Coordinates of C-alpha atoms in Angstrom, one line a residue:
M1246 CA 79.2 -62.0 162.4
K1247 CA 79.1 -65.5 161.3
S1248 CA 81.8 -68.0 162.4
M1249 CA 83.6 -70.1 160.0
L1250 CA 85.5 -73.5 160.3
I1251 CA 88.0 -74.2 157.8
I1252 CA 88.8 -77.8 157.4
S1253 CA 92.2 -78.4 155.6
R1254 CA 92.3 -82.2 154.3
Q1255 CA 95.3 -82.0 151.9
A1256 CA 99.0 -82.9 152.6
P1257 CA 101.2 -79.9 152.1
W1258 CA 102.7 -81.3 148.9
S1259 CA 99.7 -82.7 147.2
G1260 CA 98.3 -79.6 145.5
P1261 CA 97.3 -76.0 146.3
G1262 CA 94.6 -77.0 148.9
A1263 CA 96.9 -76.8 152.0
R1264 CA 98.2 -73.4 151.1
E1265 CA 94.8 -72.0 150.2
S1266 CA 93.3 -73.1 153.5
L1267 CA 96.2 -71.3 155.4
D1268 CA 95.7 -68.2 153.2
I1269 CA 92.0 -68.1 153.8
A1270 CA 92.6 -68.5 157.6
L1271 CA 95.3 -65.9 157.7
A1272 CA 93.1 -63.4 155.7
G1273 CA 90.1 -64.1 157.9
G1274 CA 92.3 -63.6 161.0
A1275 CA 93.5 -60.4 159.7
F1276 CA 89.9 -59.0 159.5
D1277 CA 89.0 -60.5 163.0
L1278 CA 86.5 -63.1 161.7
P1279 CA 85.6 -65.7 164.2
L1280 CA 87.3 -68.7 162.6
G1281 CA 88.7 -72.2 163.4
L1282 CA 91.1 -74.3 161.4
L1283 CA 90.9 -78.1 161.6
F1284 CA 93.4 -80.4 160.2
L1285 CA 91.8 -83.6 159.0
D1286 CA 92.9 -86.7 157.0
D1287 CA 96.1 -86.1 155.2
G1288 CA 95.9 -82.3 156.3
V1289 CA 97.5 -83.5 159.5
F1290 CA 100.8 -83.8 157.6
Q1291 CA 101.0 -80.1 157.6
L1292 CA 101.7 -80.3 161.2
A1293 CA 104.5 -82.8 161.0
S1294 CA 107.9 -81.5 161.9
N1295 CA 111.0 -81.7 159.8
Q1296 CA 109.4 -81.4 156.4
Q1297 CA 111.7 -81.0 153.4
P1298 CA 109.4 -79.4 150.7
A1299 CA 112.4 -78.3 148.7
T1300 CA 113.1 -81.9 147.6
L1301 CA 109.7 -81.8 145.9
Q1302 CA 110.1 -78.3 144.6
Q1303 CA 107.3 -77.1 146.9
K1304 CA 107.3 -74.0 149.3
D1305 CA 107.6 -74.6 153.1
L1306 CA 104.3 -73.8 154.9
T1307 CA 105.9 -73.7 158.3
A1308 CA 106.1 -69.9 158.3
N1309 CA 102.5 -69.7 157.4
L1310 CA 101.4 -72.0 160.2
Q1311 CA 103.5 -70.2 162.7
A1312 CA 101.8 -67.0 161.6
L1313 CA 98.3 -68.2 162.5
P1314 CA 98.2 -67.1 166.1
L1315 CA 99.8 -63.8 165.2
F1316 CA 96.8 -63.2 163.0
G1317 CA 94.3 -64.1 165.7
V1318 CA 93.8 -67.7 164.5
E1319 CA 94.0 -69.4 167.7
S1320 CA 91.2 -72.1 167.4
L1321 CA 93.4 -74.8 165.9
F1322 CA 92.4 -78.4 165.9
A1323 CA 93.6 -81.9 164.6
S1324 CA 91.8 -85.2 164.3
A1325 CA 93.1 -87.8 166.7
R1326 CA 92.3 -90.6 164.3
S1327 CA 94.1 -88.9 161.3
L1328 CA 97.1 -88.3 163.4
Q1329 CA 97.1 -91.9 164.6
E1330 CA 96.3 -93.4 161.0
R1331 CA 99.4 -91.5 159.7
G1332 CA 101.7 -92.2 162.5
L1333 CA 102.1 -88.7 163.8
D1334 CA 102.6 -88.0 167.5
G1335 CA 100.3 -85.3 168.7
A1336 CA 103.0 -84.0 171.1
A1337 CA 105.7 -83.7 168.4
L1338 CA 103.8 -81.3 165.9
N1339 CA 105.3 -78.2 164.7
L1340 CA 102.2 -76.3 165.9
T1341 CA 100.0 -76.4 169.1
V1342 CA 96.6 -77.8 168.2
E1343 CA 93.8 -79.2 170.1
V1344 CA 93.5 -83.0 169.3
L1345 CA 89.9 -84.1 169.2
D1346 CA 88.4 -87.6 168.8
D1347 CA 85.6 -88.2 166.4
S1348 CA 82.7 -87.3 168.7
A1349 CA 84.4 -84.0 169.6
L1350 CA 84.9 -83.3 165.8
T1351 CA 81.2 -83.6 165.3
S1352 CA 80.5 -81.1 168.1
L1353 CA 83.1 -78.7 166.6
I1354 CA 81.7 -78.7 163.3
D1355 CA 78.1 -78.0 164.7
R1356 CA 79.4 -74.9 166.6
Y1357 CA 80.3 -73.1 163.4
D1358 CA 78.0 -71.3 161.1
Q1359 CA 79.9 -72.0 158.1
V1360 CA 82.2 -74.8 157.2
L1361 CA 84.7 -74.6 154.2
T1362 CA 86.6 -77.8 153.3
L1363 CA 89.7 -77.7 151.1

């Protein structure tokens, strides 16, 4: 069975990409596919605590994020540079992720058979 890395690059309020990446991860996890989820660029905003999506008439993705480990999606990663550039503290995120530097990100991507970027 081929492994897949899903790279989520969109903020939760900038379009459907964030929700779609989570939906794909949850579906893959439900079928026991070997997959990982990487939050990169503005995608790290999905991990920020105290979001108020209702003010933008958006749905809250927090429940979807919290469900990832329940569906077997436990390989969760975030870019250290993306977090730093956006002023997010890796210790104050709403989901436990492994924070990786740029060289570790390259190694991570190379480990997976397929990479899907949303």
